[in-house]
């Protein structure tokens, strides 16, 4: 798994926000990490450019209709072009791969991640939906195959960094920080007519469309609560959320003696990406440094679960367990997509999600096949509620 000289990394979702920043990190590190696989869903032009620059073994396009264009663009290289989920699953299992960075969006991350774990590859996990859908299964498999799941999400990276050298049994609780998104402090009435354009303007982070909408509804924090449960083996009551609009403290851990450790820095995803890729080493970086005098006031407030009901729905899904978080995730993917296509309004996302969660049969201990079915059925039911 961990190669002492060069680490070979497969990047799932290399044309997105996390994927492109990971490539910048790898380029700036200049040597210790080599790109083994690049992949995109439909942005074939950027994928071809990245392939020419990084010369991976595999290039994978999610949309099978674009395989021809990818092959044409790579004619002058030895790079093998593959397509779809089967392509991702094949590439991540390759003998040369040491680590897989899961930077694709949504449920699509689950199966390639499971394949990578089964093949003994360490995971740098950005795709939080994988743990939301099937956290128990993923963590169990990781344990069996002795692979590391290294968090890329900034809050979870912060907690992971705070936990270095600590005994997990001494953790009293963790405190996940949330920026509050673009609509912090608004009432439900004020949110009735907010537009997609307004929701896509995050105050502190520049991210892909789906996670930006999730941040505006606070669903992102809800998904992160579930992600944290599985990564750090916590009970729901040990996971607290606090709104911290400046996004300087990335999250905190409180121990059994009352001591709190926080990890801080400017909001820049390159840092947690580099930490996950480099772990257990901490590489030098030229990232901009934080200055306390530039931020004389760091503030904190309670999240408003009445206005942002998705956060409460995520806690209920976590408490109920079984396939409920999988239902929550699938319904959320569908409503966010519908909002981005301007088929539903901002507040309807939470309302439809809530109804959708009551429509699918509960399975207490789901198998992988149960998760597949739950995901499929939830999407159908949620689309019916929208149309
Ligand atoms: P993005 O939309 O910018 O990029 C997604 C990438 O995945 C693109 O390369 C896209 O082509 C590819 N992709 C999408 N669907 C796919 C599919 N079905 N099959 C194959 N490839 C597919 O998204 P992002 O903001 O980079 O987020 C990626 C993941 O990282 C998400 O799970 C998100 O929650 C998580 N994350 C992102 C940030 C951030 O700052 N962007 C922070 C924390 C966590
Ligand atoms: Mg986050």
mmCIF file with all atom_site columns, C-alpha atoms in Angstrom, residues 70-200:
data_model
loop_
_atom_site.group_PDB
_atom_site.id
_atom_site.type_symbol
_atom_site.label_atom_id
_atom_site.label_alt_id
_atom_site.label_comp_id
_atom_site.label_asym_id
_atom_site.label_entity_id
_atom_site.label_seq_id
_atom_site.pdbx_PDB_ins_code
_atom_site.Cartn_x
_atom_site.Cartn_y
_atom_site.Cartn_z
_atom_site.occupancy
_atom_site.B_iso_or_equiv
_atom_site.pdbx_formal_charge
_atom_site.auth_seq_id
_atom_site.auth_comp_id
_atom_site.auth_asym_id
_atom_site.auth_atom_id
_atom_site.pdbx_PDB_model_num
ATOM 1   C CA . UNK A 1 70  ? -11.400 10.216 -25.458 1.00 0.00 ? 70  UNK A CA 1
ATOM 2   C CA . UNK A 1 71  ? -9.665  7.545  -27.562 1.00 0.00 ? 71  UNK A CA 1
ATOM 3   C CA . UNK A 1 72  ? -9.190  10.016 -30.429 1.00 0.00 ? 72  UNK A CA 1
ATOM 4   C CA . UNK A 1 73  ? -7.693  12.583 -28.080 1.00 0.00 ? 73  UNK A CA 1
ATOM 5   C CA . UNK A 1 74  ? -5.243  10.043 -26.680 1.00 0.00 ? 74  UNK A CA 1
ATOM 6   C CA . UNK A 1 75  ? -4.202  8.528  -30.039 1.00 0.00 ? 75  UNK A CA 1
ATOM 7   C CA . UNK A 1 76  ? -0.682  9.893  -29.725 1.00 0.00 ? 76  UNK A CA 1
ATOM 8   C CA . UNK A 1 77  ? -0.164  8.309  -26.272 1.00 0.00 ? 77  UNK A CA 1
ATOM 9   C CA . UNK A 1 78  ? -0.008  4.842  -24.632 1.00 0.00 ? 78  UNK A CA 1
ATOM 10  C CA . UNK A 1 79  ? -2.759  5.777  -22.195 1.00 0.00 ? 79  UNK A CA 1
ATOM 11  C CA . UNK A 1 80  ? -5.585  3.229  -22.016 1.00 0.00 ? 80  UNK A CA 1
ATOM 12  C CA . UNK A 1 81  ? -9.073  4.728  -22.313 1.00 0.00 ? 81  UNK A CA 1
ATOM 13  C CA . UNK A 1 82  ? -11.927 3.082  -20.397 1.00 0.00 ? 82  UNK A CA 1
ATOM 14  C CA . UNK A 1 83  ? -15.508 4.032  -19.601 1.00 0.00 ? 83  UNK A CA 1
ATOM 15  C CA . UNK A 1 84  ? -18.105 4.020  -16.854 1.00 0.00 ? 84  UNK A CA 1
ATOM 16  C CA . UNK A 1 85  ? -18.185 2.401  -13.437 1.00 0.00 ? 85  UNK A CA 1
ATOM 17  C CA . UNK A 1 86  ? -16.569 -0.766 -14.817 1.00 0.00 ? 86  UNK A CA 1
ATOM 18  C CA . UNK A 1 87  ? -13.620 1.322  -16.020 1.00 0.00 ? 87  UNK A CA 1
ATOM 19  C CA . UNK A 1 88  ? -13.208 2.937  -12.602 1.00 0.00 ? 88  UNK A CA 1
ATOM 20  C CA . UNK A 1 89  ? -13.449 -0.444 -10.870 1.00 0.00 ? 89  UNK A CA 1
ATOM 21  C CA . UNK A 1 90  ? -10.812 -1.944 -13.186 1.00 0.00 ? 90  UNK A CA 1
ATOM 22  C CA . UNK A 1 91  ? -8.328  0.917  -12.817 1.00 0.00 ? 91  UNK A CA 1
ATOM 23  C CA . UNK A 1 92  ? -8.453  1.174  -9.012  1.00 0.00 ? 92  UNK A CA 1
ATOM 24  C CA . UNK A 1 93  ? -7.560  -2.508 -8.643  1.00 0.00 ? 93  UNK A CA 1
ATOM 25  C CA . UNK A 1 94  ? -4.430  -2.254 -10.778 1.00 0.00 ? 94  UNK A CA 1
ATOM 26  C CA . UNK A 1 95  ? -1.298  -3.592 -9.055  1.00 0.00 ? 95  UNK A CA 1
ATOM 27  C CA . UNK A 1 96  ? 0.547   -0.295 -9.413  1.00 0.00 ? 96  UNK A CA 1
ATOM 28  C CA . UNK A 1 97  ? -2.053  1.758  -7.507  1.00 0.00 ? 97  UNK A CA 1
ATOM 29  C CA . UNK A 1 98  ? -1.129  2.701  -3.913  1.00 0.00 ? 98  UNK A CA 1
ATOM 30  C CA . UNK A 1 99  ? -3.921  5.161  -3.191  1.00 0.00 ? 99  UNK A CA 1
ATOM 31  C CA . UNK A 1 100 ? -7.299  6.132  -4.640  1.00 0.00 ? 100 UNK A CA 1
ATOM 32  C CA . UNK A 1 101 ? -8.568  9.695  -4.295  1.00 0.00 ? 101 UNK A CA 1
ATOM 33  C CA . UNK A 1 102 ? -12.359 9.565  -4.486  1.00 0.00 ? 102 UNK A CA 1
ATOM 34  C CA . UNK A 1 103 ? -13.230 13.034 -5.781  1.00 0.00 ? 103 UNK A CA 1
ATOM 35  C CA . UNK A 1 104 ? -16.344 12.195 -7.757  1.00 0.00 ? 104 UNK A CA 1
ATOM 36  C CA . UNK A 1 105 ? -19.813 13.260 -6.648  1.00 0.00 ? 105 UNK A CA 1
ATOM 37  C CA . UNK A 1 106 ? -22.558 11.197 -5.071  1.00 0.00 ? 106 UNK A CA 1
ATOM 38  C CA . UNK A 1 107 ? -23.504 7.528  -4.916  1.00 0.00 ? 107 UNK A CA 1
ATOM 39  C CA . UNK A 1 108 ? -21.309 6.817  -7.981  1.00 0.00 ? 108 UNK A CA 1
ATOM 40  C CA . UNK A 1 109 ? -18.322 6.775  -5.625  1.00 0.00 ? 109 UNK A CA 1
ATOM 41  C CA . UNK A 1 110 ? -19.474 3.772  -3.605  1.00 0.00 ? 110 UNK A CA 1
ATOM 42  C CA . UNK A 1 111 ? -18.691 0.761  -5.801  1.00 0.00 ? 111 UNK A CA 1
ATOM 43  C CA . UNK A 1 112 ? -15.240 1.851  -7.054  1.00 0.00 ? 112 UNK A CA 1
ATOM 44  C CA . UNK A 1 113 ? -14.304 2.646  -3.439  1.00 0.00 ? 113 UNK A CA 1
ATOM 45  C CA . UNK A 1 114 ? -15.365 -0.832 -2.298  1.00 0.00 ? 114 UNK A CA 1
ATOM 46  C CA . UNK A 1 115 ? -13.368 -2.395 -5.141  1.00 0.00 ? 115 UNK A CA 1
ATOM 47  C CA . UNK A 1 116 ? -10.312 -0.332 -4.230  1.00 0.00 ? 116 UNK A CA 1
ATOM 48  C CA . UNK A 1 117 ? -10.547 -1.318 -0.557  1.00 0.00 ? 117 UNK A CA 1
ATOM 49  C CA . UNK A 1 118 ? -10.936 -5.000 -1.447  1.00 0.00 ? 118 UNK A CA 1
ATOM 50  C CA . UNK A 1 119 ? -7.767  -4.696 -3.537  1.00 0.00 ? 119 UNK A CA 1
ATOM 51  C CA . UNK A 1 120 ? -5.936  -3.253 -0.492  1.00 0.00 ? 120 UNK A CA 1
ATOM 52  C CA . UNK A 1 121 ? -5.601  0.340  -1.706  1.00 0.00 ? 121 UNK A CA 1
ATOM 53  C CA . UNK A 1 122 ? -5.563  3.247  0.723   1.00 0.00 ? 122 UNK A CA 1
ATOM 54  C CA . UNK A 1 123 ? -8.391  5.719  0.185   1.00 0.00 ? 123 UNK A CA 1
ATOM 55  C CA . UNK A 1 124 ? -8.121  9.511  0.278   1.00 0.00 ? 124 UNK A CA 1
ATOM 56  C CA . UNK A 1 125 ? -11.820 10.122 0.720   1.00 0.00 ? 125 UNK A CA 1
ATOM 57  C CA . UNK A 1 126 ? -13.424 13.305 -0.564  1.00 0.00 ? 126 UNK A CA 1
ATOM 58  C CA . UNK A 1 127 ? -16.612 11.561 -1.697  1.00 0.00 ? 127 UNK A CA 1
ATOM 59  C CA . UNK A 1 128 ? -18.476 11.754 1.629   1.00 0.00 ? 128 UNK A CA 1
ATOM 60  C CA . UNK A 1 129 ? -21.603 10.222 0.051   1.00 0.00 ? 129 UNK A CA 1
ATOM 61  C CA . UNK A 1 130 ? -19.821 6.841  0.073   1.00 0.00 ? 130 UNK A CA 1
ATOM 62  C CA . UNK A 1 131 ? -19.752 6.835  3.891   1.00 0.00 ? 131 UNK A CA 1
ATOM 63  C CA . UNK A 1 132 ? -23.244 8.321  4.171   1.00 0.00 ? 132 UNK A CA 1
ATOM 64  C CA . UNK A 1 133 ? -24.722 5.550  2.031   1.00 0.00 ? 133 UNK A CA 1
ATOM 65  C CA . UNK A 1 134 ? -22.814 2.552  3.381   1.00 0.00 ? 134 UNK A CA 1
ATOM 66  C CA . UNK A 1 135 ? -20.480 3.661  6.174   1.00 0.00 ? 135 UNK A CA 1
ATOM 67  C CA . UNK A 1 136 ? -20.690 0.465  8.158   1.00 0.00 ? 136 UNK A CA 1
ATOM 68  C CA . UNK A 1 137 ? -19.933 -1.740 5.152   1.00 0.00 ? 137 UNK A CA 1
ATOM 69  C CA . UNK A 1 138 ? -17.069 0.474  3.959   1.00 0.00 ? 138 UNK A CA 1
ATOM 70  C CA . UNK A 1 139 ? -15.366 0.734  7.369   1.00 0.00 ? 139 UNK A CA 1
ATOM 71  C CA . UNK A 1 140 ? -15.742 -2.999 8.020   1.00 0.00 ? 140 UNK A CA 1
ATOM 72  C CA . UNK A 1 141 ? -14.174 -3.814 4.651   1.00 0.00 ? 141 UNK A CA 1
ATOM 73  C CA . UNK A 1 142 ? -11.360 -1.321 5.293   1.00 0.00 ? 142 UNK A CA 1
ATOM 74  C CA . UNK A 1 143 ? -10.644 -3.008 8.617   1.00 0.00 ? 143 UNK A CA 1
ATOM 75  C CA . UNK A 1 144 ? -10.588 -6.456 7.016   1.00 0.00 ? 144 UNK A CA 1
ATOM 76  C CA . UNK A 1 145 ? -8.175  -5.343 4.306   1.00 0.00 ? 145 UNK A CA 1
ATOM 77  C CA . UNK A 1 146 ? -6.115  -3.138 6.651   1.00 0.00 ? 146 UNK A CA 1
ATOM 78  C CA . UNK A 1 147 ? -6.488  -0.082 4.433   1.00 0.00 ? 147 UNK A CA 1
ATOM 79  C CA . UNK A 1 148 ? -6.527  3.507  5.612   1.00 0.00 ? 148 UNK A CA 1
ATOM 80  C CA . UNK A 1 149 ? -9.474  5.774  4.947   1.00 0.00 ? 149 UNK A CA 1
ATOM 81  C CA . UNK A 1 150 ? -7.863  9.222  4.995   1.00 0.00 ? 150 UNK A CA 1
ATOM 82  C CA . UNK A 1 151 ? -10.342 12.099 5.102   1.00 0.00 ? 151 UNK A CA 1
ATOM 83  C CA . UNK A 1 152 ? -10.061 14.926 2.572   1.00 0.00 ? 152 UNK A CA 1
ATOM 84  C CA . UNK A 1 153 ? -13.124 16.814 3.786   1.00 0.00 ? 153 UNK A CA 1
ATOM 85  C CA . UNK A 1 154 ? -11.632 19.775 5.686   1.00 0.00 ? 154 UNK A CA 1
ATOM 86  C CA . UNK A 1 155 ? -13.588 19.177 8.913   1.00 0.00 ? 155 UNK A CA 1
ATOM 87  C CA . UNK A 1 156 ? -12.693 15.491 9.040   1.00 0.00 ? 156 UNK A CA 1
ATOM 88  C CA . UNK A 1 157 ? -9.089  16.190 8.143   1.00 0.00 ? 157 UNK A CA 1
ATOM 89  C CA . UNK A 1 158 ? -9.061  18.651 11.060  1.00 0.00 ? 158 UNK A CA 1
ATOM 90  C CA . UNK A 1 159 ? -10.388 16.000 13.438  1.00 0.00 ? 159 UNK A CA 1
ATOM 91  C CA . UNK A 1 160 ? -8.020  13.382 12.062  1.00 0.00 ? 160 UNK A CA 1
ATOM 92  C CA . UNK A 1 161 ? -5.091  15.779 12.620  1.00 0.00 ? 161 UNK A CA 1
ATOM 93  C CA . UNK A 1 162 ? -6.280  16.562 16.179  1.00 0.00 ? 162 UNK A CA 1
ATOM 94  C CA . UNK A 1 163 ? -6.449  12.834 16.915  1.00 0.00 ? 163 UNK A CA 1
ATOM 95  C CA . UNK A 1 164 ? -2.841  12.072 15.961  1.00 0.00 ? 164 UNK A CA 1
ATOM 96  C CA . UNK A 1 165 ? -1.150  10.566 18.993  1.00 0.00 ? 165 UNK A CA 1
ATOM 97  C CA . UNK A 1 166 ? -4.410  10.367 20.956  1.00 0.00 ? 166 UNK A CA 1
ATOM 98  C CA . UNK A 1 167 ? -6.400  7.389  22.172  1.00 0.00 ? 167 UNK A CA 1
ATOM 99  C CA . UNK A 1 168 ? -9.840  7.325  20.470  1.00 0.00 ? 168 UNK A CA 1
ATOM 100 C CA . UNK A 1 169 ? -11.388 6.099  23.714  1.00 0.00 ? 169 UNK A CA 1
ATOM 101 C CA . UNK A 1 170 ? -10.555 9.458  25.367  1.00 0.00 ? 170 UNK A CA 1
ATOM 102 C CA . UNK A 1 171 ? -12.668 11.461 22.891  1.00 0.00 ? 171 UNK A CA 1
ATOM 103 C CA . UNK A 1 172 ? -15.681 13.002 24.642  1.00 0.00 ? 172 UNK A CA 1
ATOM 104 C CA . UNK A 1 173 ? -17.096 14.667 21.542  1.00 0.00 ? 173 UNK A CA 1
ATOM 105 C CA . UNK A 1 174 ? -16.154 16.315 18.285  1.00 0.00 ? 174 UNK A CA 1
ATOM 106 C CA . UNK A 1 175 ? -17.294 19.751 17.174  1.00 0.00 ? 175 UNK A CA 1
ATOM 107 C CA . UNK A 1 176 ? -17.775 20.137 13.434  1.00 0.00 ? 176 UNK A CA 1
ATOM 108 C CA . UNK A 1 177 ? -17.660 23.736 12.280  1.00 0.00 ? 177 UNK A CA 1
ATOM 109 C CA . UNK A 1 178 ? -20.018 24.999 9.556   1.00 0.00 ? 178 UNK A CA 1
ATOM 110 C CA . UNK A 1 179 ? -19.748 28.294 7.694   1.00 0.00 ? 179 UNK A CA 1
ATOM 111 C CA . UNK A 1 180 ? -23.540 28.583 7.682   1.00 0.00 ? 180 UNK A CA 1
ATOM 112 C CA . UNK A 1 181 ? -23.526 29.041 3.895   1.00 0.00 ? 181 UNK A CA 1
ATOM 113 C CA . UNK A 1 182 ? -24.844 32.010 1.913   1.00 0.00 ? 182 UNK A CA 1
ATOM 114 C CA . UNK A 1 183 ? -28.223 32.102 3.727   1.00 0.00 ? 183 UNK A CA 1
ATOM 115 C CA . UNK A 1 184 ? -27.066 32.138 7.367   1.00 0.00 ? 184 UNK A CA 1
ATOM 116 C CA . UNK A 1 185 ? -29.448 34.133 9.550   1.00 0.00 ? 185 UNK A CA 1
ATOM 117 C CA . UNK A 1 186 ? -32.351 34.059 7.063   1.00 0.00 ? 186 UNK A CA 1
ATOM 118 C CA . UNK A 1 187 ? -35.914 33.046 7.992   1.00 0.00 ? 187 UNK A CA 1
ATOM 119 C CA . UNK A 1 188 ? -37.940 30.455 6.070   1.00 0.00 ? 188 UNK A CA 1
ATOM 120 C CA . UNK A 1 189 ? -40.000 33.282 4.573   1.00 0.00 ? 189 UNK A CA 1
ATOM 121 C CA . UNK A 1 190 ? -36.858 34.917 3.284   1.00 0.00 ? 190 UNK A CA 1
ATOM 122 C CA . UNK A 1 191 ? -35.726 31.630 1.748   1.00 0.00 ? 191 UNK A CA 1
ATOM 123 C CA . UNK A 1 192 ? -38.969 31.052 -0.192  1.00 0.00 ? 192 UNK A CA 1
ATOM 124 C CA . UNK A 1 193 ? -37.757 32.780 -3.324  1.00 0.00 ? 193 UNK A CA 1
ATOM 125 C CA . UNK A 1 194 ? -33.947 32.470 -3.255  1.00 0.00 ? 194 UNK A CA 1
ATOM 126 C CA . UNK A 1 195 ? -32.511 31.563 -6.645  1.00 0.00 ? 195 UNK A CA 1
ATOM 127 C CA . UNK A 1 196 ? -30.076 28.931 -7.828  1.00 0.00 ? 196 UNK A CA 1
ATOM 128 C CA . UNK A 1 197 ? -27.629 31.722 -8.630  1.00 0.00 ? 197 UNK A CA 1
ATOM 129 C CA . UNK A 1 198 ? -27.740 33.004 -5.012  1.00 0.00 ? 198 UNK A CA 1
ATOM 130 C CA . UNK A 1 199 ? -27.449 29.490 -3.600  1.00 0.00 ? 199 UNK A CA 1
ATOM 131 C CA . UNK A 1 200 ? -24.375 28.794 -5.740  1.00 0.00 ? 200 UNK A CA 1
#
